[in-house]
Amino acid sequence: MSKSASAVALVLTAILLGSIAGEGSAQQVANREVTKPAAKLGLGRPATADEIAAWDTDVRADGRGLPEGKGTVKQGDELFQERCASCHGEFGQGVGRWPVLAGGAGTLKADRPDKTVGSFWPDASTVFDYIKRAMPYGNAQSLTNDEVYALTAYLLSMNDVVKDENFELSHKNFTSIKMPNASAFFEDDRETSEKQFWNKNPCMKDCRPAPKVTGRAMSIDVTPDGKSGPKVE
Amino acid sequence: MTDLTSGKTLNRRRFLGAAGLAGAGAALSGVPAIAGETAKSEALITDVQDWQRYLGEGVDKHPYGVPSKFEKNVIRRDVPWLTASAESSVNFTPLHELDGIITPSGLCFERHHGGVAEINPADHRLMINGLVDKPLVFTMDDIKRMPRVNKVYFLECAANSGMEWRGSQLNGCQFTHGMIHNVMYTGVPLKVLLDEAGLKPNAKWLMLEGADSSGMNRSLPIEKALNDVILAFAMNGEALRPEQGYPLRAVIPGWEGNLWVKWLRRVEAGDQPWQTREETSKYTDLLANGTSRKHTFVMDAKSVVTNPSPQAPLKHKGRNVLSGLAWSGRGTVKRVDVSLDGGRNWQTARIDGPVFDKSVVRFYVDFEWNGQELMIQSRAIDSTGYVQPSKDELRKVRGVNSIYHNNGIQTWLVRSGGETENVEIG
């Protein structure tokens, strides 16, 4: 590299570092001036349409990203028994400790809530997106789009979100599905709902009456024995 | 008890008194008492030991070193009953065995949703697409030609301490607080890569996606992405460990660990969040009234006393060192208070070592112990003025079913023999 080329590179680095520095951090780089918008480095290459199609399978809550396709509750039932029921149970009730997918309606205020696709999930799109990208567990991305539509339809049916076993779910009618718990989520509000935790003068002396032990992990006794931890070579 | 909570530095007279107590305790364990008192000679000193006589291993034995065999208990541990499958599970950093602020790479807790992806860096690709001028594909070589930064940050799992919402369950800070690690990352600001692709003005959210079989994906607000998010290829000076996302992971300072997508293969720009499984079914916080918070990104100020703790009981009367960790996703830790009497009285601990933004700090209280029962607590205060709440204060707002974001004050009960327990107090 010529002297002038390395000088250019140093200036470029300084600009980039300056433009990413935040505020008030103890870890900031010394250089903070921001002069121009960052120049392009000229690294990377254009992504091809095929490459984007192969990886970009995500589906948003408004249906953006849904591929063409369709599948019925009945088709989904057959597929589910073959590909899913060994872990999730015939009716999505879960085998052993594997996740329960159906039921639990109306339990979210209970002492032990049952959070399933039907009782808790806000968007049907998430069912499609997650099955398509990550299921079956151990053999992900092995389902066709039609199969994912059918399985999603069956899951909605098991959860009484659709009532007709002849129902066919497709990219055309997908966004008409409304999930029972859709409206029960709200954005993080800790800075207002928990503002009492910002306290300029926390108590230092005689803050409370003498404490008494009210619960002990030892009486529950579920901690793994330290000696039984994994071996490290 | 009053004496212990006074917060005074030990003076010479008190230190000698304490040392006398230590000597009395030590006599039982065969360790000689302090100089000046009658002491029995130790064979460890009077006899020539093997390591003094014979040659040790040569420099050619360990091209990549491992800890001493006497440290074989310093390991990650898991809790088999927590999850249905070890490939979608978690293990825990042995906080009680560590000091300072940097977690050794091989001890950093793991959380996978589809096991550890094994990826040859030459085969790894990062795609940027969506609302950009030019969708791009980068190789690891491309990324390593970009301007780099080095930063120390904590990564805490949103579910750290989650098993403790209903009360004390697991006996040890490794299990109650060990879904955290703190390392130095080397990488490239995400902004640098986004600038290469050119974000469109309506890009408000990004989706990060992993290359593993869980296809981990989450939505990230663009302001955070442009502020301090790093795509890291190294931790603690060397390449990422496979279980930490080798060859490339996202570093999202101060925010819940689930967002720190490992084996990062794609960043998509969009104008709204995606509502993926990991931000709807999981990583949403159910409140007692049946509604749920979503996008609870920041990890609030938190601390834990690592020593003494259930896995590291007090062994000696007299002089002791209380030690712990504190951190906040909202900024720096400004102060840590410690109580030895269950929160009746507090003293301010000494923070030692580097204090970085969104990194853990190490704190100490040097104290004397005469064998009485202690109820040890720590309370972190961060640069925004947030004071770590008690568990009961958190439960009043959230109930006991929110799973994530339990940053309540931990209590350790030290019994007269030094045995230490995870307890709840009322």
XYZ file of C-alpha atoms in Angstrom:
659
model
C 0.000 0.000 0.000
C 1.367 3.448 -0.903
C 1.748 6.107 1.760
C -1.146 8.123 0.419
C -3.387 5.055 0.225
C -2.754 4.185 3.871
C -3.443 7.790 4.863
C -6.811 7.555 3.112
C -7.528 4.288 4.908
C -6.728 5.822 8.293
C -9.004 8.789 7.672
C -11.773 6.468 6.579
C -11.369 4.396 9.734
C -11.510 7.525 11.872
C -14.732 8.634 10.200
C -16.349 5.246 10.693
C -15.298 4.984 14.302
C -16.457 8.529 14.974
C -19.841 7.887 13.484
C -20.546 4.807 15.594
C -19.588 6.209 18.974
C -22.585 6.571 21.301
C -22.878 8.909 24.269
C -21.702 8.692 27.838
C -20.013 5.324 27.453
C -16.865 4.552 29.390
C -15.727 2.416 26.480
C -15.831 4.978 23.738
C -13.014 5.437 21.348
C -11.311 8.775 21.711
C -12.232 9.862 18.207
C -15.778 11.242 18.220
C -15.933 13.778 15.436
C -18.527 13.052 12.800
C -17.754 14.754 9.534
C -19.369 13.141 6.506
C -21.671 10.187 6.081
C -19.645 6.989 5.981
C -18.129 6.279 2.608
C -18.737 2.864 1.089
C -16.023 0.318 1.733
C -16.838 -1.541 -1.449
C -16.965 -4.903 0.320
C -19.469 -7.693 -0.285
C -21.259 -8.542 -3.525
C -24.868 -8.222 -4.684
C -27.204 -10.945 -3.417
C -28.955 -12.797 -6.248
C -32.728 -13.233 -6.392
C -32.349 -17.010 -5.921
C -30.201 -16.539 -2.845
C -32.660 -14.128 -1.272
C -35.562 -16.479 -2.061
C -33.686 -19.412 -0.472
C -33.013 -17.679 2.829
C -35.738 -15.054 3.163
C -38.661 -17.282 4.190
C -39.888 -15.126 7.057
C -43.546 -14.266 7.364
C -44.716 -11.124 9.082
C -47.897 -10.631 11.100
C -49.499 -8.735 8.182
C -48.898 -11.736 5.900
C -45.908 -10.236 4.099
C -43.632 -13.080 3.052
C -46.333 -15.747 2.706
C -45.500 -18.043 -0.206
C -48.170 -19.296 -2.609
C -49.790 -22.485 -1.401
C -52.654 -24.108 0.480
C -53.579 -26.969 2.783
C -56.661 -28.262 4.626
C -57.221 -29.175 8.258
C -57.660 -32.819 7.223
C -54.380 -32.881 5.316
C -52.741 -31.216 8.284
C -54.137 -33.834 10.670
C -52.583 -36.671 8.626
C -49.234 -34.889 8.380
C -49.265 -34.003 12.056
C -49.803 -37.623 13.121
C -46.930 -38.697 10.875
C -44.405 -35.921 11.471
C -45.277 -34.187 14.746
C -47.383 -36.323 17.098
C -44.471 -38.382 18.471
C -43.403 -35.271 20.429
C -46.460 -33.025 20.488
C -49.156 -35.703 20.906
C -52.070 -36.543 18.580
C -54.028 -33.504 19.700
C -51.123 -31.199 20.426
C -51.292 -32.056 24.125
C -47.518 -32.710 24.312
C -45.739 -35.972 25.098
C -43.680 -35.942 28.289
C -42.006 -32.554 28.552
C -42.377 -31.659 24.855
C -44.335 -28.479 24.171
C -48.118 -28.408 24.422
C -49.545 -26.764 21.277
C -53.276 -26.738 21.931
C -55.718 -25.992 24.731
C -55.313 -23.728 27.716
C -57.936 -21.219 26.609
C -58.761 -18.783 29.413
C -55.903 -19.826 31.710
C -53.639 -16.771 31.408
C -54.768 -15.321 34.749
C -54.624 -18.712 36.465
C -51.989 -19.657 38.977
C -50.497 -22.043 36.392
C -51.224 -20.614 32.920
C -51.222 -22.926 29.908
C -49.625 -20.860 27.134
C -50.331 -22.527 23.778
C -50.807 -21.442 20.169
C -54.516 -20.970 20.854
C -54.434 -19.533 24.346
C -51.432 -17.242 23.963
C -49.916 -16.684 20.507
C -50.949 -13.330 19.010
C -50.384 -14.090 15.304
C -51.054 -17.067 13.028
C -48.126 -15.917 10.862
C -45.754 -16.993 13.619
C -47.071 -20.557 13.396
C -46.319 -20.678 9.688
C -42.919 -18.962 9.976
C -41.717 -21.121 12.841
C -42.852 -24.479 11.419
C -41.337 -23.601 8.055
C -37.946 -22.611 9.502
C -37.473 -24.876 12.509
C -39.774 -27.914 12.540
C -39.763 -30.895 12.758
C -37.159 -30.621 15.511
C -34.045 -32.326 14.170
C -35.233 -32.212 10.539
C -35.917 -28.545 9.932
C -36.788 -27.090 6.527
C -38.042 -30.457 5.282
C -41.671 -29.392 4.763
C -43.161 -27.960 1.559
C -45.143 -24.733 1.640
C -48.401 -26.670 1.133
C -47.500 -28.943 4.049
C -46.833 -25.934 6.270
C -50.211 -24.443 5.306
C -51.906 -27.757 6.135
C -50.125 -28.101 9.483
C -50.941 -24.504 10.382
C -54.589 -25.172 9.504
C -54.624 -28.268 11.745
C -53.053 -26.341 14.645
C -55.677 -23.604 14.270
C -58.361 -26.279 14.218
C -57.057 -28.035 17.342
C -57.207 -24.670 19.059
C -60.779 -23.935 17.845
C -59.561 -20.889 15.925
C -61.110 -22.518 12.835
C -64.076 -24.833 13.415
C -64.508 -26.583 10.067
C -62.323 -29.620 9.371
C -62.733 -29.000 5.641
C -61.246 -25.536 6.061
C -58.455 -24.808 3.605
C -55.792 -22.277 4.606
C -53.956 -20.491 1.796
C -51.893 -17.391 1.091
C -55.142 -15.749 0.009
C -57.216 -16.174 3.166
C -54.362 -16.309 5.704
C -54.675 -12.758 7.027
C -58.366 -13.277 7.802
C -57.328 -15.502 10.737
C -57.635 -13.705 14.081
C -55.971 -15.210 17.125
C -57.881 -15.142 20.468
C -55.083 -13.483 22.478
C -53.953 -11.020 19.785
C -54.881 -7.877 21.690
C -53.329 -8.848 25.031
C -49.756 -7.766 24.258
C -48.342 -4.304 24.826
C -44.961 -2.625 24.404
C -42.488 -2.615 27.295
C -43.693 -0.016 29.809
C -41.235 -0.585 32.655
C -40.018 2.993 32.682
C -43.491 4.134 33.703
C -45.102 1.115 35.400
C -41.957 0.473 37.464
C -40.750 4.027 37.929
C -40.695 3.565 41.691
C -37.525 1.532 41.201
C -35.677 4.704 40.297
C -35.022 5.879 43.832
C -32.514 8.594 44.693
C -32.233 7.652 48.354
C -32.560 3.943 49.039
C -32.776 3.138 52.750
C -29.444 2.304 54.430
C -30.287 1.900 58.158
C -33.090 0.177 60.084
C -34.935 -0.407 56.833
C -37.239 -3.199 57.886
C -38.200 -5.441 60.808
C -36.053 -8.479 61.540
C -36.470 -10.856 58.584
C -37.629 -14.447 58.848
C -36.880 -17.242 56.385
C -40.062 -18.033 54.430
C -38.733 -20.425 51.788
C -35.682 -22.595 51.282
C -34.292 -24.153 48.094
C -32.982 -27.019 50.229
C -36.488 -28.094 51.174
C -37.415 -28.379 47.478
C -34.194 -30.287 46.746
C -34.058 -30.179 42.935
C -30.514 -28.824 42.538
C -28.241 -31.159 40.572
C -25.341 -32.528 42.601
C -22.236 -30.507 41.783
C -20.296 -33.711 41.255
C -22.704 -34.919 38.587
C -21.993 -32.020 36.225
C -20.636 -32.662 32.741
C -17.036 -33.876 32.563
C -14.520 -31.565 30.971
C -11.396 -32.999 29.414
C -24.422 -8.153 63.836
C -24.138 -4.396 64.409
C -20.387 -4.723 64.200
C -20.615 -6.485 60.844
C -22.862 -3.950 59.257
C -20.989 -0.876 60.412
C -19.082 -0.680 57.142
C -15.878 0.390 58.906
C -12.610 -0.713 57.427
C -10.876 -3.238 59.620
C -8.242 -1.548 61.751
C -5.093 -3.277 62.933
C -6.430 -4.243 66.354
C -9.609 -5.717 64.954
C -7.645 -7.510 62.263
C -5.400 -9.188 64.859
C -8.458 -10.223 66.863
C -9.986 -11.655 63.721
C -6.778 -13.433 62.827
C -6.797 -15.075 66.258
C -10.243 -16.447 65.526
C -9.048 -17.633 62.142
C -6.166 -19.426 63.852
C -8.532 -21.196 66.196
C -10.631 -22.411 63.292
C -7.602 -23.286 61.215
C -6.083 -25.500 63.917
C -8.868 -27.989 63.280
C -8.069 -28.164 59.585
C -4.347 -28.686 60.200
C -3.244 -25.291 58.920
C -0.719 -23.600 61.201
C -1.690 -20.507 63.118
C -0.231 -17.065 62.506
C 3.427 -16.203 62.990
C 4.402 -15.441 66.555
C 2.270 -18.212 68.009
C 3.573 -21.723 68.596
C 3.287 -23.538 65.280
C 3.910 -27.084 64.153
C 6.155 -27.479 61.153
C 4.530 -28.682 57.973
C 5.936 -31.508 55.897
C 4.842 -29.520 52.825
C 7.666 -27.152 53.685
C 10.222 -29.345 55.465
C 10.114 -32.188 52.908
C 11.145 -31.813 49.274
C 8.044 -32.221 47.161
C 7.835 -34.012 43.766
C 7.350 -30.780 41.877
C 10.523 -29.429 43.413
C 12.613 -32.448 42.441
C 11.355 -33.701 39.071
C 10.949 -31.995 35.733
C 7.527 -30.835 34.769
C 5.954 -31.013 31.328
C 7.701 -29.396 28.396
C 6.442 -26.560 26.241
C 5.428 -29.033 23.530
C 2.757 -30.799 25.634
C -0.130 -28.356 25.379
C -0.385 -26.339 22.170
C -3.700 -25.110 23.600
C -3.660 -25.085 27.384
C -6.359 -26.173 29.802
C -6.911 -25.290 33.481
C -5.083 -27.134 36.266
C -6.513 -30.549 37.120
C -7.135 -29.145 40.597
C -9.739 -26.844 39.071
C -11.869 -29.651 37.655
C -14.960 -28.468 39.525
C -14.888 -25.171 37.677
C -17.286 -26.222 34.942
C -20.563 -25.351 33.299
C -23.447 -27.337 34.773
C -26.923 -28.021 33.492
C -30.249 -28.853 35.137
C -31.690 -31.823 33.225
C -35.289 -31.364 34.414
C -35.504 -27.822 33.038
C -36.009 -28.746 29.380
C -37.190 -31.618 27.189
C -34.033 -31.782 25.101
C -30.370 -30.944 25.687
C -30.186 -29.380 22.208
C -32.761 -26.752 23.098
C -31.553 -26.010 26.561
C -29.225 -24.020 28.747
C -26.265 -24.521 31.014
C -24.813 -22.262 33.654
C -21.600 -20.325 34.233
C -19.878 -21.270 37.554
C -19.989 -17.724 38.938
C -18.998 -18.859 42.435
C -15.616 -20.083 41.132
C -14.706 -16.951 39.158
C -13.315 -13.529 39.994
C -12.706 -10.254 38.204
C -15.083 -9.393 35.373
C -14.035 -11.477 32.346
C -15.670 -14.896 31.923
C -13.264 -17.490 30.507
C -14.568 -18.457 27.058
C -14.836 -22.170 27.889
C -17.047 -21.415 30.907
C -19.475 -19.004 29.237
C -22.990 -20.420 29.648
C -24.640 -21.864 26.546
C -28.190 -21.494 25.335
C -29.108 -23.194 22.072
C -32.451 -23.851 20.414
C -31.209 -26.412 17.892
C -27.831 -27.492 19.250
C -24.440 -26.070 18.245
C -24.156 -25.404 14.512
C -20.749 -26.439 13.237
C -19.813 -24.070 10.426
C -16.579 -23.772 8.483
C -15.961 -20.016 8.340
C -15.083 -20.363 4.661
C -18.673 -21.619 4.126
C -20.358 -18.926 6.178
C -22.278 -16.144 4.449
C -24.019 -13.061 5.800
C -26.839 -11.615 3.702
C -28.343 -8.162 4.088
C -31.667 -7.719 2.302
C -35.093 -6.119 2.570
C -35.451 -2.331 2.636
C -31.937 -1.605 1.362
C -30.650 -0.005 -1.824
C -28.529 -3.025 -2.671
C -28.952 -6.473 -1.064
C -25.479 -7.840 -0.326
C -23.693 -11.053 0.569
C -20.546 -10.957 2.716
C -17.930 -13.610 3.419
C -16.050 -13.721 6.715
C -13.018 -12.398 4.836
C -15.076 -9.383 3.733
C -16.150 -8.717 7.321
C -12.589 -8.961 8.609
C -11.545 -6.229 6.173
C -13.879 -3.727 7.864
C -12.983 -1.298 10.687
C -13.114 -3.070 14.055
C -14.030 -2.248 17.632
C -13.268 -3.948 20.974
C -15.882 -3.822 23.747
C -16.595 -5.613 27.009
C -20.280 -6.422 27.529
C -22.394 -8.759 29.619
C -24.771 -11.158 27.913
C -27.574 -12.222 30.234
C -30.296 -14.670 29.249
C -33.751 -13.127 29.670
C -34.617 -16.240 31.725
C -31.727 -15.856 34.177
C -33.229 -16.382 37.678
C -36.528 -17.276 36.000
C -36.903 -20.468 38.052
C -36.920 -18.306 41.196
C -40.081 -16.270 40.498
C -42.206 -18.373 42.848
C -39.561 -18.810 45.513
C -36.184 -20.357 46.186
C -35.645 -23.402 43.985
C -32.018 -23.941 43.097
C -29.217 -23.949 45.597
C -26.292 -22.068 44.102
C -25.591 -18.825 42.269
C -24.404 -20.897 39.309
C -28.008 -22.070 38.889
C -29.884 -18.996 40.075
C -27.718 -16.391 38.289
C -25.355 -18.264 35.947
C -27.060 -17.540 32.614
C -24.665 -14.651 32.160
C -21.197 -14.098 30.804
C -19.018 -11.057 30.270
C -16.306 -11.048 27.631
C -14.417 -8.727 25.316
C -15.809 -8.818 21.799
C -13.982 -7.886 18.642
C -16.077 -7.175 15.610
C -17.553 -4.680 13.200
C -20.364 -2.243 14.014
C -23.543 -3.416 12.281
C -23.899 0.155 11.010
C -20.841 -0.333 8.797
C -22.506 -3.245 6.975
C -25.864 -1.501 6.767
C -24.133 1.510 5.202
C -22.654 -0.766 2.562
C -26.132 -1.975 1.586
C -27.705 1.469 2.067
C -30.779 1.528 4.339
C -33.934 2.935 2.794
C -35.541 5.790 4.773
C -38.577 3.651 5.719
C -36.399 0.930 7.317
C -37.449 0.957 10.984
C -36.761 -2.588 12.121
C -34.225 -5.286 11.364
C -34.683 -9.012 11.565
C -31.632 -10.985 12.654
C -31.566 -14.645 11.640
C -29.238 -17.491 12.624
C -27.857 -20.223 10.392
C -28.560 -23.022 12.896
C -31.429 -25.511 12.677
C -33.644 -23.393 14.935
C -33.414 -20.593 12.371
C -33.411 -18.198 15.340
C -34.969 -14.916 14.270
C -35.851 -11.738 16.117
C -36.809 -8.149 15.348
C -34.520 -5.326 16.411
C -35.375 -1.597 16.345
C -33.198 0.283 13.851
C -32.115 2.915 16.431
C -30.440 0.234 18.531
C -28.876 -1.378 15.465
C -27.306 1.924 14.393
C -26.210 2.854 17.903
C -24.029 0.135 19.391
C -24.761 -3.286 17.872
C -21.646 -5.210 16.835
C -21.242 -8.253 14.634
C -18.511 -10.066 16.534
C -16.132 -12.704 15.248
C -13.880 -12.843 18.315
C -14.295 -13.075 22.083
C -11.548 -12.673 24.661
C -8.965 -12.256 21.922
C -9.651 -15.381 19.855
C -12.333 -16.607 17.484
C -15.795 -17.138 18.979
C -16.333 -20.566 20.476
C -18.672 -22.746 18.349
C -21.235 -22.699 21.159
C -21.120 -18.892 21.133
C -21.919 -18.576 17.428
C -18.679 -19.222 15.535
C -17.917 -17.687 13.142
C -20.229 -14.662 13.632
C -22.732 -13.461 16.228
C -24.700 -10.340 17.039
C -23.753 -8.354 20.155
C -26.688 -6.260 21.423
C -25.292 -4.388 24.472
C -27.510 -4.323 27.563
C -30.353 -6.253 25.900
C -31.674 -9.744 26.627
C -29.433 -12.557 25.433
C -31.979 -14.030 23.035
C -31.441 -11.087 20.657
C -27.734 -11.843 20.361
C -28.305 -14.132 17.378
C -25.500 -16.659 16.939
C -24.235 -18.105 13.656
C -25.729 -14.927 12.162
C -26.518 -15.452 8.491
C -28.996 -12.725 7.567
C -30.115 -9.215 8.467
C -33.330 -8.046 6.840
C -34.560 -4.467 6.962
C -38.295 -3.820 7.267
C -40.778 -1.191 8.380
C -42.320 -3.129 11.296
C -41.425 -6.005 13.627
C -41.973 -9.548 12.374
C -43.604 -11.037 15.522
C -41.442 -14.142 15.346
C -41.846 -17.072 17.710
C -39.042 -15.731 19.912
C -40.842 -12.421 20.478
C -44.421 -13.714 20.861
C -44.597 -17.235 22.308
C -41.257 -16.703 24.059
C -39.563 -13.587 25.467
C -42.899 -11.953 26.252
C -43.689 -11.392 29.898
C -47.111 -12.507 31.183
C -48.491 -10.353 34.004
C -50.978 -11.395 36.689
C -53.902 -9.752 34.844
C -53.409 -11.970 31.785
C -51.823 -9.330 29.532
C -48.225 -9.557 28.394
C -45.376 -7.167 27.856
C -43.544 -7.592 24.573
C -40.221 -6.224 23.376
C -38.857 -6.115 26.923
C -35.365 -5.719 25.555
C -33.320 -4.091 28.335
C -31.894 -6.130 31.207
C -32.393 -4.083 34.382
C -29.768 -3.497 37.099
C -28.989 -6.684 39.006
C -26.378 -8.152 41.302
C -25.518 -11.313 43.180
C -23.064 -12.223 45.903
C -21.046 -15.079 44.434
C -18.997 -15.749 47.603
C -20.227 -16.816 50.031
C -23.046 -18.677 48.292
C -24.503 -22.202 48.525
C -21.740 -23.721 46.387
C -19.071 -21.641 48.141
C -19.817 -21.684 51.891
C -17.820 -19.784 54.512
C -14.935 -21.928 55.740
C -13.214 -19.658 58.207
C -14.216 -17.522 61.133
C -12.604 -14.122 61.388
C -11.452 -12.369 58.282
C -13.426 -13.076 55.099
C -13.927 -11.603 51.649
C -17.446 -11.199 50.359
C -17.443 -10.925 46.563
C -20.007 -10.488 43.846
C -21.067 -9.224 40.448
C -23.343 -6.360 39.460
C -24.528 -5.190 36.052
C -27.088 -3.047 34.259
C -28.316 -2.976 30.693
C -29.209 0.684 31.133
C -25.633 1.915 31.650
C -22.849 1.586 34.185
C -23.095 0.273 37.721
C -22.641 3.265 40.019
C -22.847 1.595 43.390
C -23.459 -1.749 45.054
C -24.815 -1.992 48.606
C -24.483 -5.133 50.689
C -26.534 -6.208 53.707
C -25.570 -8.968 56.110
C -28.851 -8.836 58.050
C -31.476 -9.448 55.375
C -31.845 -5.853 54.218
C -32.259 -4.119 57.596
C -28.936 -2.303 57.251
C -26.736 -1.719 54.216
C -23.126 -0.765 53.568
C -21.627 0.287 50.266
C -19.308 -2.297 48.751
C -15.977 -1.571 47.079
C -16.053 -1.920 43.298
C -12.682 -3.035 41.975
C -11.485 -3.408 38.403
C -12.748 -1.822 35.203
C -16.211 -0.234 35.214
C -17.516 -0.377 31.662
C -20.849 0.532 30.158
C -23.212 -2.503 30.078
C -20.546 -4.753 31.546
C -20.455 -6.533 34.887
C -18.459 -4.984 37.719
C -16.786 -6.861 40.553
C -17.504 -5.789 44.140
C -16.049 -6.746 47.514
C -16.763 -6.327 51.221
C -13.980 -7.356 53.589
C -15.628 -8.475 56.808
C -15.241 -10.430 59.995
C -17.437 -13.364 60.864
C -17.746 -14.824 64.341
C -20.039 -17.687 63.378
C -23.396 -15.963 63.713
C -26.175 -16.434 61.175
C -26.074 -13.992 58.243
C -28.669 -13.070 55.643
C -26.565 -11.706 52.795
C -28.022 -9.486 50.079
C -26.640 -7.153 47.418
C -28.356 -4.206 45.719
C -27.081 -2.608 42.497
C -27.650 1.032 41.545
C -26.978 2.114 37.957
C -26.118 5.349 36.178
C -29.815 6.095 35.519
C -30.605 5.976 39.256
C -32.398 2.617 39.007
C -32.135 0.666 42.258
C -32.341 -3.130 42.070
C -35.705 -4.065 43.641
C -36.551 -6.886 46.015
C -38.294 -9.934 44.570
C -41.455 -9.014 46.457
C -41.450 -5.528 44.917
C -41.176 -7.091 41.456
C -43.926 -9.626 42.198
C -46.252 -6.812 43.275
C -46.021 -5.335 39.766
C -45.694 -8.492 37.680
C -47.038 -11.501 39.562
C -45.074 -14.768 39.361
C -45.655 -15.972 35.797
C -43.580 -13.599 33.681
C -40.691 -16.130 33.441
C -38.182 -13.535 32.213
C -36.419 -10.469 33.650
C -36.182 -11.505 37.296
C -33.632 -9.044 38.675
C -34.848 -9.225 42.281
C -32.455 -9.107 45.211
C -31.057 -12.526 46.168
C -30.763 -13.646 49.787
C -28.199 -16.163 51.008
C -28.611 -17.550 54.530
C -25.215 -18.309 56.088
C -25.691 -20.714 58.997
C -23.441 -20.946 62.034
C -21.302 -23.686 60.454
C -20.771 -21.610 57.312
C -23.191 -23.666 55.224
C -25.026 -21.297 52.904
C -28.556 -21.592 51.496
C -30.747 -19.940 48.892
C -33.703 -18.562 50.858
C -36.627 -16.203 50.616
C -37.289 -13.963 53.574
C -40.379 -12.172 54.761
